[in-house]
Amino acid sequence: MTMPPDNSAEDDAELGDYIPLIDPDISEAEVAVISRILTSGSLGDGRMTEGFEQAFAAWLGRAHAVAVSSGTIATLMVLKAYGIGPGDEVLCSPFGWHQVQHAIALAGAEPVFVDIDYWQHTINPAKAEARITPRTKAILAGNVNGHPAHWDELRTLATDKGLILIEDSTEAIGSSYKGKLVGSFGDCAVFDFSEPGVLVTGEGGMIVTDDRNLAHQLRYLRRREMEHRNTVVITRTIPFQAGMSNITAALGLVQLKRLPEILAKRREVVGHYEAAMASFEGIKPPYKGPGADDVHPMVYAVHLGTRFTASGRKAVLEDLATHDVEASDYGQALYTQQYYQERGASRADCPVCQKTVDRVLALPLHHKVTADEVQFIVDTLKDATVNTGAGAAIYL
């Protein structure tokens, strides 16, 4: 008797399990260190935080690191330490996931949005120079989704114009530009350890710099230490309550030690995507701009073709969701948000960003995504673009 073919495996592959956009790489080492911290006394005495700061600074090759509660708080503290506030302007990109640019408004300064490169997604130096005024005090430039910015041009621009260069590495860790890790290029740099980042601690951030005086100011701004409560001179500076707990720092230390392993696993998943995407007609390889040695993205971001609009992308996202694939846009441009529109921001100033923000689509990228799941995601994405009526017009 001939048995009917067993199609259950094919059915399972077609349906798939739910594939989340984000899944932190947490090992037994992280679990063990948290257990030790929870049973070893104070959770906030700074023992682990100081160790994390020293290890992070050494890893980057920078003189100082100051651990704080988030990337946004890190950026706000940097602006405060430099005395940037009301009446001042800071050049920044309107595009990005973590949107630490909000710190400029929180500091009371005015964010001046600068257009971006279409493929690289980072701030365009020539367009930044065109927006400098006598009120401009700093440039906040990001390594968007792991891709290094144009650091040579930005460094020259900041030096020539007497501006502070703040490096936003909240979306990048482990990427490198001309042989140097991101976080090495600004007068200071800020990192964020929340999802969907590569090194994750739940929440948390880090400021790195080679400026001893800046690091000193940042430590006083971070929080009021117990021994400073009755010190009249120090209390002229009003502090933030922005410290990092021993638990967060311990997670960060273990993740930093495991970073080569974490990046290697993510690099393997990117390889699966590249192989699967190669079967699409008209698909270009992942973009890597001049000087970018290593690019370690937070999510696998693809460009939908020019025939797509924001509504078309929404339809694609909904189609992916029906197949249990979590995907996302890459955030709304800041000039479309009500706070900035009420203050005169206009999408007309950033036409390249507008084209980008309507078409970028973020796909799952983490250590648990298998080659079969990547193929399922890509096949589903191809079908979804056809279902919208625009054809499989996807460009990396």
Coordinates of C-alpha atoms in Angstrom, one line a residue:
M1 CA 0.0 0.0 0.0
T2 CA 1.4 3.4 -1.0
M3 CA 1.2 5.9 1.8
P4 CA 0.4 9.5 1.0
P5 CA 3.3 11.9 1.2
D6 CA 3.9 13.5 4.5
N7 CA 3.7 17.2 4.0
S8 CA 3.6 18.2 7.6
A9 CA 7.2 19.5 7.6
E10 CA 6.4 21.6 4.5
D11 CA 3.3 22.9 6.1
D12 CA 5.2 23.9 9.3
A13 CA 7.9 25.6 7.2
E14 CA 5.2 27.5 5.3
L15 CA 3.4 28.6 8.5
G16 CA 6.5 28.9 10.6
D17 CA 6.7 29.9 14.2
Y18 CA 6.4 33.4 15.3
I19 CA 9.6 35.2 14.4
P20 CA 10.2 38.3 16.6
L21 CA 12.0 41.4 15.4
I22 CA 14.2 41.4 18.6
D23 CA 15.5 38.6 20.8
P24 CA 18.4 39.5 23.2
D25 CA 21.4 37.2 23.2
I26 CA 21.4 36.2 26.9
S27 CA 23.5 33.3 28.1
E28 CA 23.9 31.4 31.3
A29 CA 26.8 33.8 32.1
E30 CA 24.4 36.8 32.3
V31 CA 22.0 34.8 34.5
A32 CA 24.8 33.7 36.8
V33 CA 26.2 37.2 37.3
I34 CA 22.7 38.6 38.1
S35 CA 22.2 35.9 40.7
R36 CA 25.5 36.9 42.4
I37 CA 24.6 40.6 42.4
L38 CA 21.2 40.0 43.9
T39 CA 22.7 38.1 46.8
S40 CA 25.8 40.2 47.5
G41 CA 24.6 43.4 49.1
S42 CA 23.9 46.8 47.6
L43 CA 22.5 47.1 44.1
G44 CA 23.6 50.6 43.6
D45 CA 27.0 51.2 45.3
G46 CA 28.8 51.5 42.0
R47 CA 31.1 48.6 42.2
M48 CA 30.0 46.9 39.0
T49 CA 29.4 50.3 37.3
E50 CA 33.0 51.4 37.7
G51 CA 34.2 48.1 36.4
F52 CA 31.9 48.4 33.4
E53 CA 33.1 51.9 32.7
Q54 CA 36.8 50.9 32.8
A55 CA 36.2 47.9 30.6
F56 CA 34.2 49.9 28.0
A57 CA 36.7 52.7 27.8
A58 CA 39.6 50.2 27.4
W59 CA 37.7 48.3 24.7
L60 CA 37.2 51.5 22.7
G61 CA 40.6 52.9 23.5
R62 CA 39.2 56.1 25.0
A63 CA 40.4 57.7 28.2
H64 CA 37.0 57.9 30.1
A65 CA 33.6 56.3 30.2
V66 CA 30.6 57.4 32.2
A67 CA 27.7 55.0 32.6
V68 CA 24.2 56.5 32.7
S69 CA 20.6 55.4 32.4
S70 CA 20.0 55.8 28.7
G71 CA 21.4 57.1 25.4
T72 CA 19.0 60.1 25.5
I73 CA 20.1 61.0 29.1
A74 CA 23.7 60.6 28.0
T75 CA 23.2 63.1 25.1
L76 CA 21.3 65.5 27.4
M77 CA 24.1 65.4 30.0
V78 CA 26.7 66.0 27.3
L79 CA 24.8 69.1 26.0
K80 CA 24.5 70.4 29.6
A81 CA 28.1 69.8 30.3
Y82 CA 29.1 71.8 27.2
G83 CA 26.7 74.6 28.3
I84 CA 24.5 74.2 25.3
G85 CA 20.9 75.4 25.9
P86 CA 18.4 78.1 25.0
G87 CA 19.4 80.3 22.1
D88 CA 21.8 77.6 20.7
E89 CA 21.4 75.4 17.7
V90 CA 22.6 71.8 17.2
L91 CA 22.8 70.2 13.8
C92 CA 21.3 66.7 13.7
S93 CA 19.6 64.1 11.5
P94 CA 15.8 63.8 11.6
F95 CA 16.2 60.0 11.0
G96 CA 17.0 57.1 13.3
W97 CA 15.6 54.5 15.7
H98 CA 16.6 55.6 19.2
Q99 CA 15.9 59.3 18.4
V100 CA 18.3 60.6 21.0
Q101 CA 18.1 63.9 19.1
H102 CA 15.2 64.7 21.5
A103 CA 17.9 65.5 24.0
I104 CA 18.5 68.8 22.1
A105 CA 15.0 70.0 22.8
L106 CA 15.2 68.7 26.3
A107 CA 18.3 70.9 26.8
G108 CA 16.3 73.9 25.6
A109 CA 18.4 74.2 22.4
E110 CA 17.0 74.2 18.9
P111 CA 17.5 71.0 16.8
V112 CA 18.4 71.9 13.2
F113 CA 17.5 69.0 10.9
V114 CA 20.0 68.1 8.2
D115 CA 19.2 65.8 5.3
I116 CA 20.8 62.4 5.0
D117 CA 22.4 60.1 2.4
Y118 CA 19.8 57.9 0.7
W119 CA 21.6 54.5 1.1
Q120 CA 23.8 55.2 4.1
H121 CA 21.2 57.0 6.1
T122 CA 23.7 59.1 7.9
I123 CA 24.0 62.9 8.0
N124 CA 25.2 64.6 4.8
P125 CA 28.3 66.7 5.7
A126 CA 27.8 69.2 2.8
K127 CA 24.2 69.8 3.8
A128 CA 25.3 70.2 7.4
E129 CA 27.7 72.9 6.4
A130 CA 25.0 74.8 4.6
R131 CA 22.8 74.9 7.7
I132 CA 25.5 76.4 10.1
T133 CA 24.6 79.8 11.5
P134 CA 26.3 82.0 14.2
R135 CA 24.0 80.2 16.7
T136 CA 25.3 76.7 15.9
K137 CA 27.3 75.2 18.7
A138 CA 27.5 71.4 17.9
I139 CA 26.9 68.6 15.4
L140 CA 25.2 65.5 16.7
A141 CA 25.9 62.8 14.0
G142 CA 24.8 59.2 14.2
N143 CA 26.0 55.8 13.0
V144 CA 22.6 54.8 11.8
N145 CA 21.7 51.2 12.2
G146 CA 25.4 50.3 12.5
H147 CA 26.7 52.2 9.5
P148 CA 29.5 54.7 10.3
A149 CA 28.9 58.3 9.4
H150 CA 31.2 60.4 7.2
W151 CA 33.6 60.9 10.1
D152 CA 36.6 62.4 8.1
E153 CA 34.4 65.1 6.6
L154 CA 32.4 65.8 9.8
R155 CA 35.6 66.1 11.9
T156 CA 37.1 68.6 9.4
L157 CA 33.8 70.6 9.4
A158 CA 33.5 70.7 13.2
T159 CA 37.2 71.8 13.5
D160 CA 37.0 74.4 10.8
K161 CA 33.8 75.9 12.2
G162 CA 34.7 75.6 15.9
L163 CA 31.9 73.2 16.7
I164 CA 31.6 70.4 19.2
L165 CA 31.2 67.0 17.4
I166 CA 29.0 64.6 19.3
E167 CA 29.0 61.0 18.0
D168 CA 25.7 59.1 18.4
S169 CA 26.6 55.5 18.5
T170 CA 23.3 54.4 20.2
E171 CA 22.5 52.3 17.1
A172 CA 26.1 51.0 16.5
I173 CA 28.5 48.9 18.5
G174 CA 31.3 46.9 17.0
S175 CA 31.2 48.7 13.6
S176 CA 34.3 50.3 12.4
Y177 CA 35.4 53.1 10.1
K178 CA 38.9 53.2 8.5
G179 CA 40.2 50.8 11.2
K180 CA 38.7 52.5 14.2
L181 CA 35.6 51.4 16.2
V182 CA 32.6 53.7 16.2
G183 CA 32.6 55.7 19.3
S184 CA 36.2 56.9 18.5
F185 CA 35.5 59.9 16.4
G186 CA 33.5 62.6 18.3
D187 CA 34.8 64.9 21.0
C188 CA 32.6 62.5 22.9
A189 CA 30.3 59.6 21.9
V190 CA 27.1 58.2 23.4
F191 CA 25.9 54.6 23.4
D192 CA 22.6 53.0 24.3
F193 CA 22.1 49.5 25.7
S194 CA 18.3 49.1 25.1
E195 CA 16.7 46.9 22.4
P196 CA 17.1 46.4 19.5
G197 CA 20.8 47.1 20.1
V198 CA 23.5 44.5 19.9
L199 CA 24.8 44.8 23.5
V200 CA 21.7 45.0 25.7
T201 CA 21.1 45.5 29.4
G202 CA 17.4 46.3 29.4
E203 CA 18.2 50.0 29.6
G204 CA 21.3 52.0 30.1
G205 CA 23.8 54.1 28.2
M206 CA 27.5 55.2 28.2
I207 CA 29.4 58.4 27.4
V208 CA 33.0 58.1 26.2
T209 CA 35.5 60.9 25.8
D210 CA 39.2 61.7 26.0
D211 CA 38.4 65.0 27.7
R212 CA 39.2 64.7 31.5
N213 CA 37.3 67.9 32.4
L214 CA 34.2 66.8 30.5
A215 CA 34.2 63.4 32.2
H216 CA 34.6 65.1 35.6
Q217 CA 31.5 67.4 34.9
L218 CA 29.5 64.4 33.6
R219 CA 30.1 62.5 36.8
Y220 CA 28.8 65.4 38.9
L221 CA 25.8 65.8 36.6
R222 CA 25.0 62.1 36.7
R223 CA 23.8 62.0 40.3
R224 CA 24.5 63.4 43.8
E225 CA 26.8 61.0 45.6
M226 CA 26.2 60.4 49.3
E227 CA 29.5 62.2 50.3
H228 CA 28.4 65.3 48.3
R229 CA 25.1 65.9 50.0
N230 CA 26.4 68.7 52.3
T231 CA 29.1 70.1 50.0
V232 CA 28.0 73.7 49.2
V233 CA 30.3 74.3 46.2
I234 CA 29.4 71.1 44.4
T235 CA 25.7 71.7 44.9
R236 CA 25.9 74.7 42.6
T237 CA 25.4 72.0 39.8
I238 CA 22.0 70.5 39.8
P239 CA 22.4 66.8 39.1
F240 CA 20.3 64.3 37.2
Q241 CA 19.3 61.0 38.9
A242 CA 20.8 59.1 36.0
G243 CA 23.1 56.5 37.5
M244 CA 23.5 52.9 36.4
S245 CA 22.7 50.1 38.9
N246 CA 25.1 47.2 39.6
I247 CA 22.6 44.9 37.9
T248 CA 22.7 46.8 34.7
A249 CA 26.4 47.2 34.8
A250 CA 27.0 43.5 35.5
L251 CA 24.9 42.6 32.4
G252 CA 26.9 45.1 30.4
L253 CA 30.2 43.6 31.5
V254 CA 29.2 40.1 30.6
Q255 CA 27.7 41.3 27.2
L256 CA 30.9 43.2 26.5
K257 CA 33.0 40.2 27.1
R258 CA 30.8 38.1 24.9
L259 CA 30.5 40.8 22.2
P260 CA 32.8 39.0 19.6
E261 CA 30.6 35.9 20.0
I262 CA 27.4 37.9 19.8
L263 CA 28.5 39.8 16.7
A264 CA 29.7 36.5 15.0
K265 CA 26.2 34.9 15.4
R266 CA 24.5 38.0 14.0
R267 CA 27.0 38.2 11.1
E268 CA 25.9 34.6 10.2
V269 CA 22.3 35.6 10.1
V270 CA 23.2 38.6 7.8
G271 CA 24.9 36.1 5.6
H272 CA 21.7 34.1 5.3
Y273 CA 19.8 37.2 4.3
E274 CA 22.3 38.1 1.7
A275 CA 22.1 34.6 0.2
A276 CA 18.3 34.7 0.2
M277 CA 18.0 38.2 -1.2
A278 CA 20.4 37.3 -4.0
S279 CA 17.6 35.4 -5.7
F280 CA 15.5 38.6 -6.1
E281 CA 15.8 40.2 -9.5
G282 CA 17.2 43.7 -9.2
I283 CA 18.3 43.3 -5.6
K284 CA 21.5 45.1 -4.8
P285 CA 24.0 43.8 -2.2
P286 CA 23.9 45.5 1.3
Y287 CA 25.3 49.0 1.0
K288 CA 28.6 49.7 2.7
G289 CA 29.9 53.2 2.2
P290 CA 33.5 54.4 1.7
G291 CA 35.6 53.8 4.8
A292 CA 33.1 51.5 6.5
D293 CA 35.2 48.4 7.3
D294 CA 32.6 46.5 9.4
V295 CA 28.9 47.3 9.7
H296 CA 26.9 45.6 12.4
P297 CA 23.2 46.6 12.1
M298 CA 20.6 46.4 14.8
V299 CA 18.0 45.1 12.4
Y300 CA 18.2 43.9 8.8
A301 CA 16.9 47.0 7.0
V302 CA 15.7 46.9 3.3
H303 CA 14.5 49.6 1.0
L304 CA 11.2 49.2 -0.7
G305 CA 11.3 50.4 -4.3
T306 CA 10.4 53.9 -5.4
R307 CA 6.9 52.7 -6.5
F308 CA 6.1 52.2 -2.8
T309 CA 4.6 54.8 -0.5
A310 CA 4.2 54.7 3.3
S311 CA 0.8 53.1 2.9
G312 CA 2.3 50.5 0.6
R313 CA 4.9 49.7 3.2
K314 CA 2.2 49.4 5.9
A315 CA 0.4 46.9 3.7
V316 CA 3.6 44.8 3.5
L317 CA 4.1 45.0 7.2
E318 CA 0.5 43.8 7.7
D319 CA 1.1 40.9 5.3
L320 CA 4.2 39.8 7.1
A321 CA 2.4 40.0 10.4
T322 CA -0.3 37.6 9.2
H323 CA 2.6 35.1 8.6
D324 CA 3.9 35.6 12.1
V325 CA 6.9 37.6 11.1
E326 CA 7.4 40.8 13.2
A327 CA 8.7 43.6 11.1
S328 CA 8.7 47.4 11.5
D329 CA 9.4 50.7 9.9
Y330 CA 12.5 52.5 11.1
G331 CA 10.8 55.3 12.9
Q332 CA 9.1 58.4 11.9
A333 CA 11.2 61.4 10.8
L334 CA 11.4 63.9 13.7
Y335 CA 10.1 66.8 11.6
T336 CA 6.8 65.0 11.2
Q337 CA 6.3 64.9 14.9
Q338 CA 3.9 67.5 16.4
Y339 CA 6.4 69.0 18.8
Y340 CA 8.8 69.9 16.0
Q341 CA 6.1 70.9 13.5
E342 CA 4.8 73.4 16.0
R343 CA 8.3 74.9 16.1
G344 CA 8.6 75.3 12.3
A345 CA 10.2 72.0 11.2
S346 CA 9.4 71.1 7.6
R347 CA 9.9 68.0 5.5
A348 CA 10.8 70.2 2.7
D349 CA 14.3 70.7 4.3
C350 CA 15.0 67.0 4.1
P351 CA 13.6 65.5 0.9
V352 CA 16.1 62.5 0.8
C353 CA 15.1 61.6 4.4
Q354 CA 11.4 61.7 3.4
K355 CA 12.0 59.3 0.6
T356 CA 13.9 57.0 2.9
V357 CA 11.7 57.1 5.9
D358 CA 8.6 56.1 3.9
R359 CA 10.3 53.0 2.4
V360 CA 12.7 51.5 4.9
L361 CA 11.5 48.2 6.4
A362 CA 13.2 46.5 9.4
L363 CA 13.4 42.7 9.5
P364 CA 14.3 40.3 12.3
L365 CA 18.0 40.1 13.1
H366 CA 19.1 38.2 16.2
H367 CA 20.9 35.0 17.2
K368 CA 17.9 32.8 17.0
V369 CA 16.9 33.4 13.4
T370 CA 17.8 30.3 11.4
A371 CA 18.7 30.0 7.7
D372 CA 15.3 28.4 7.0
E373 CA 13.5 31.2 8.8
V374 CA 15.4 33.8 6.8
Q375 CA 14.3 32.1 3.6
F376 CA 10.7 32.0 4.9
I377 CA 10.9 35.8 5.7
V378 CA 12.3 36.7 2.3
D379 CA 9.8 34.5 0.4
T380 CA 7.0 36.0 2.4
L381 CA 8.3 39.5 1.8
K382 CA 8.5 38.8 -1.9
D383 CA 4.9 37.6 -1.9
A384 CA 3.8 40.6 0.2
T385 CA 5.3 43.1 -2.3
V386 CA 3.5 41.4 -5.1
N387 CA 0.2 41.5 -3.1
T388 CA 0.5 45.2 -2.8
G389 CA 0.3 45.5 -6.6
A390 CA 3.8 47.0 -6.9
G391 CA 5.8 43.9 -7.7
A392 CA 8.9 42.8 -5.9
A393 CA 10.5 46.1 -6.0
I394 CA 12.9 45.8 -3.0
Y395 CA 16.3 47.4 -2.8
L396 CA 18.7 46.8 0.0

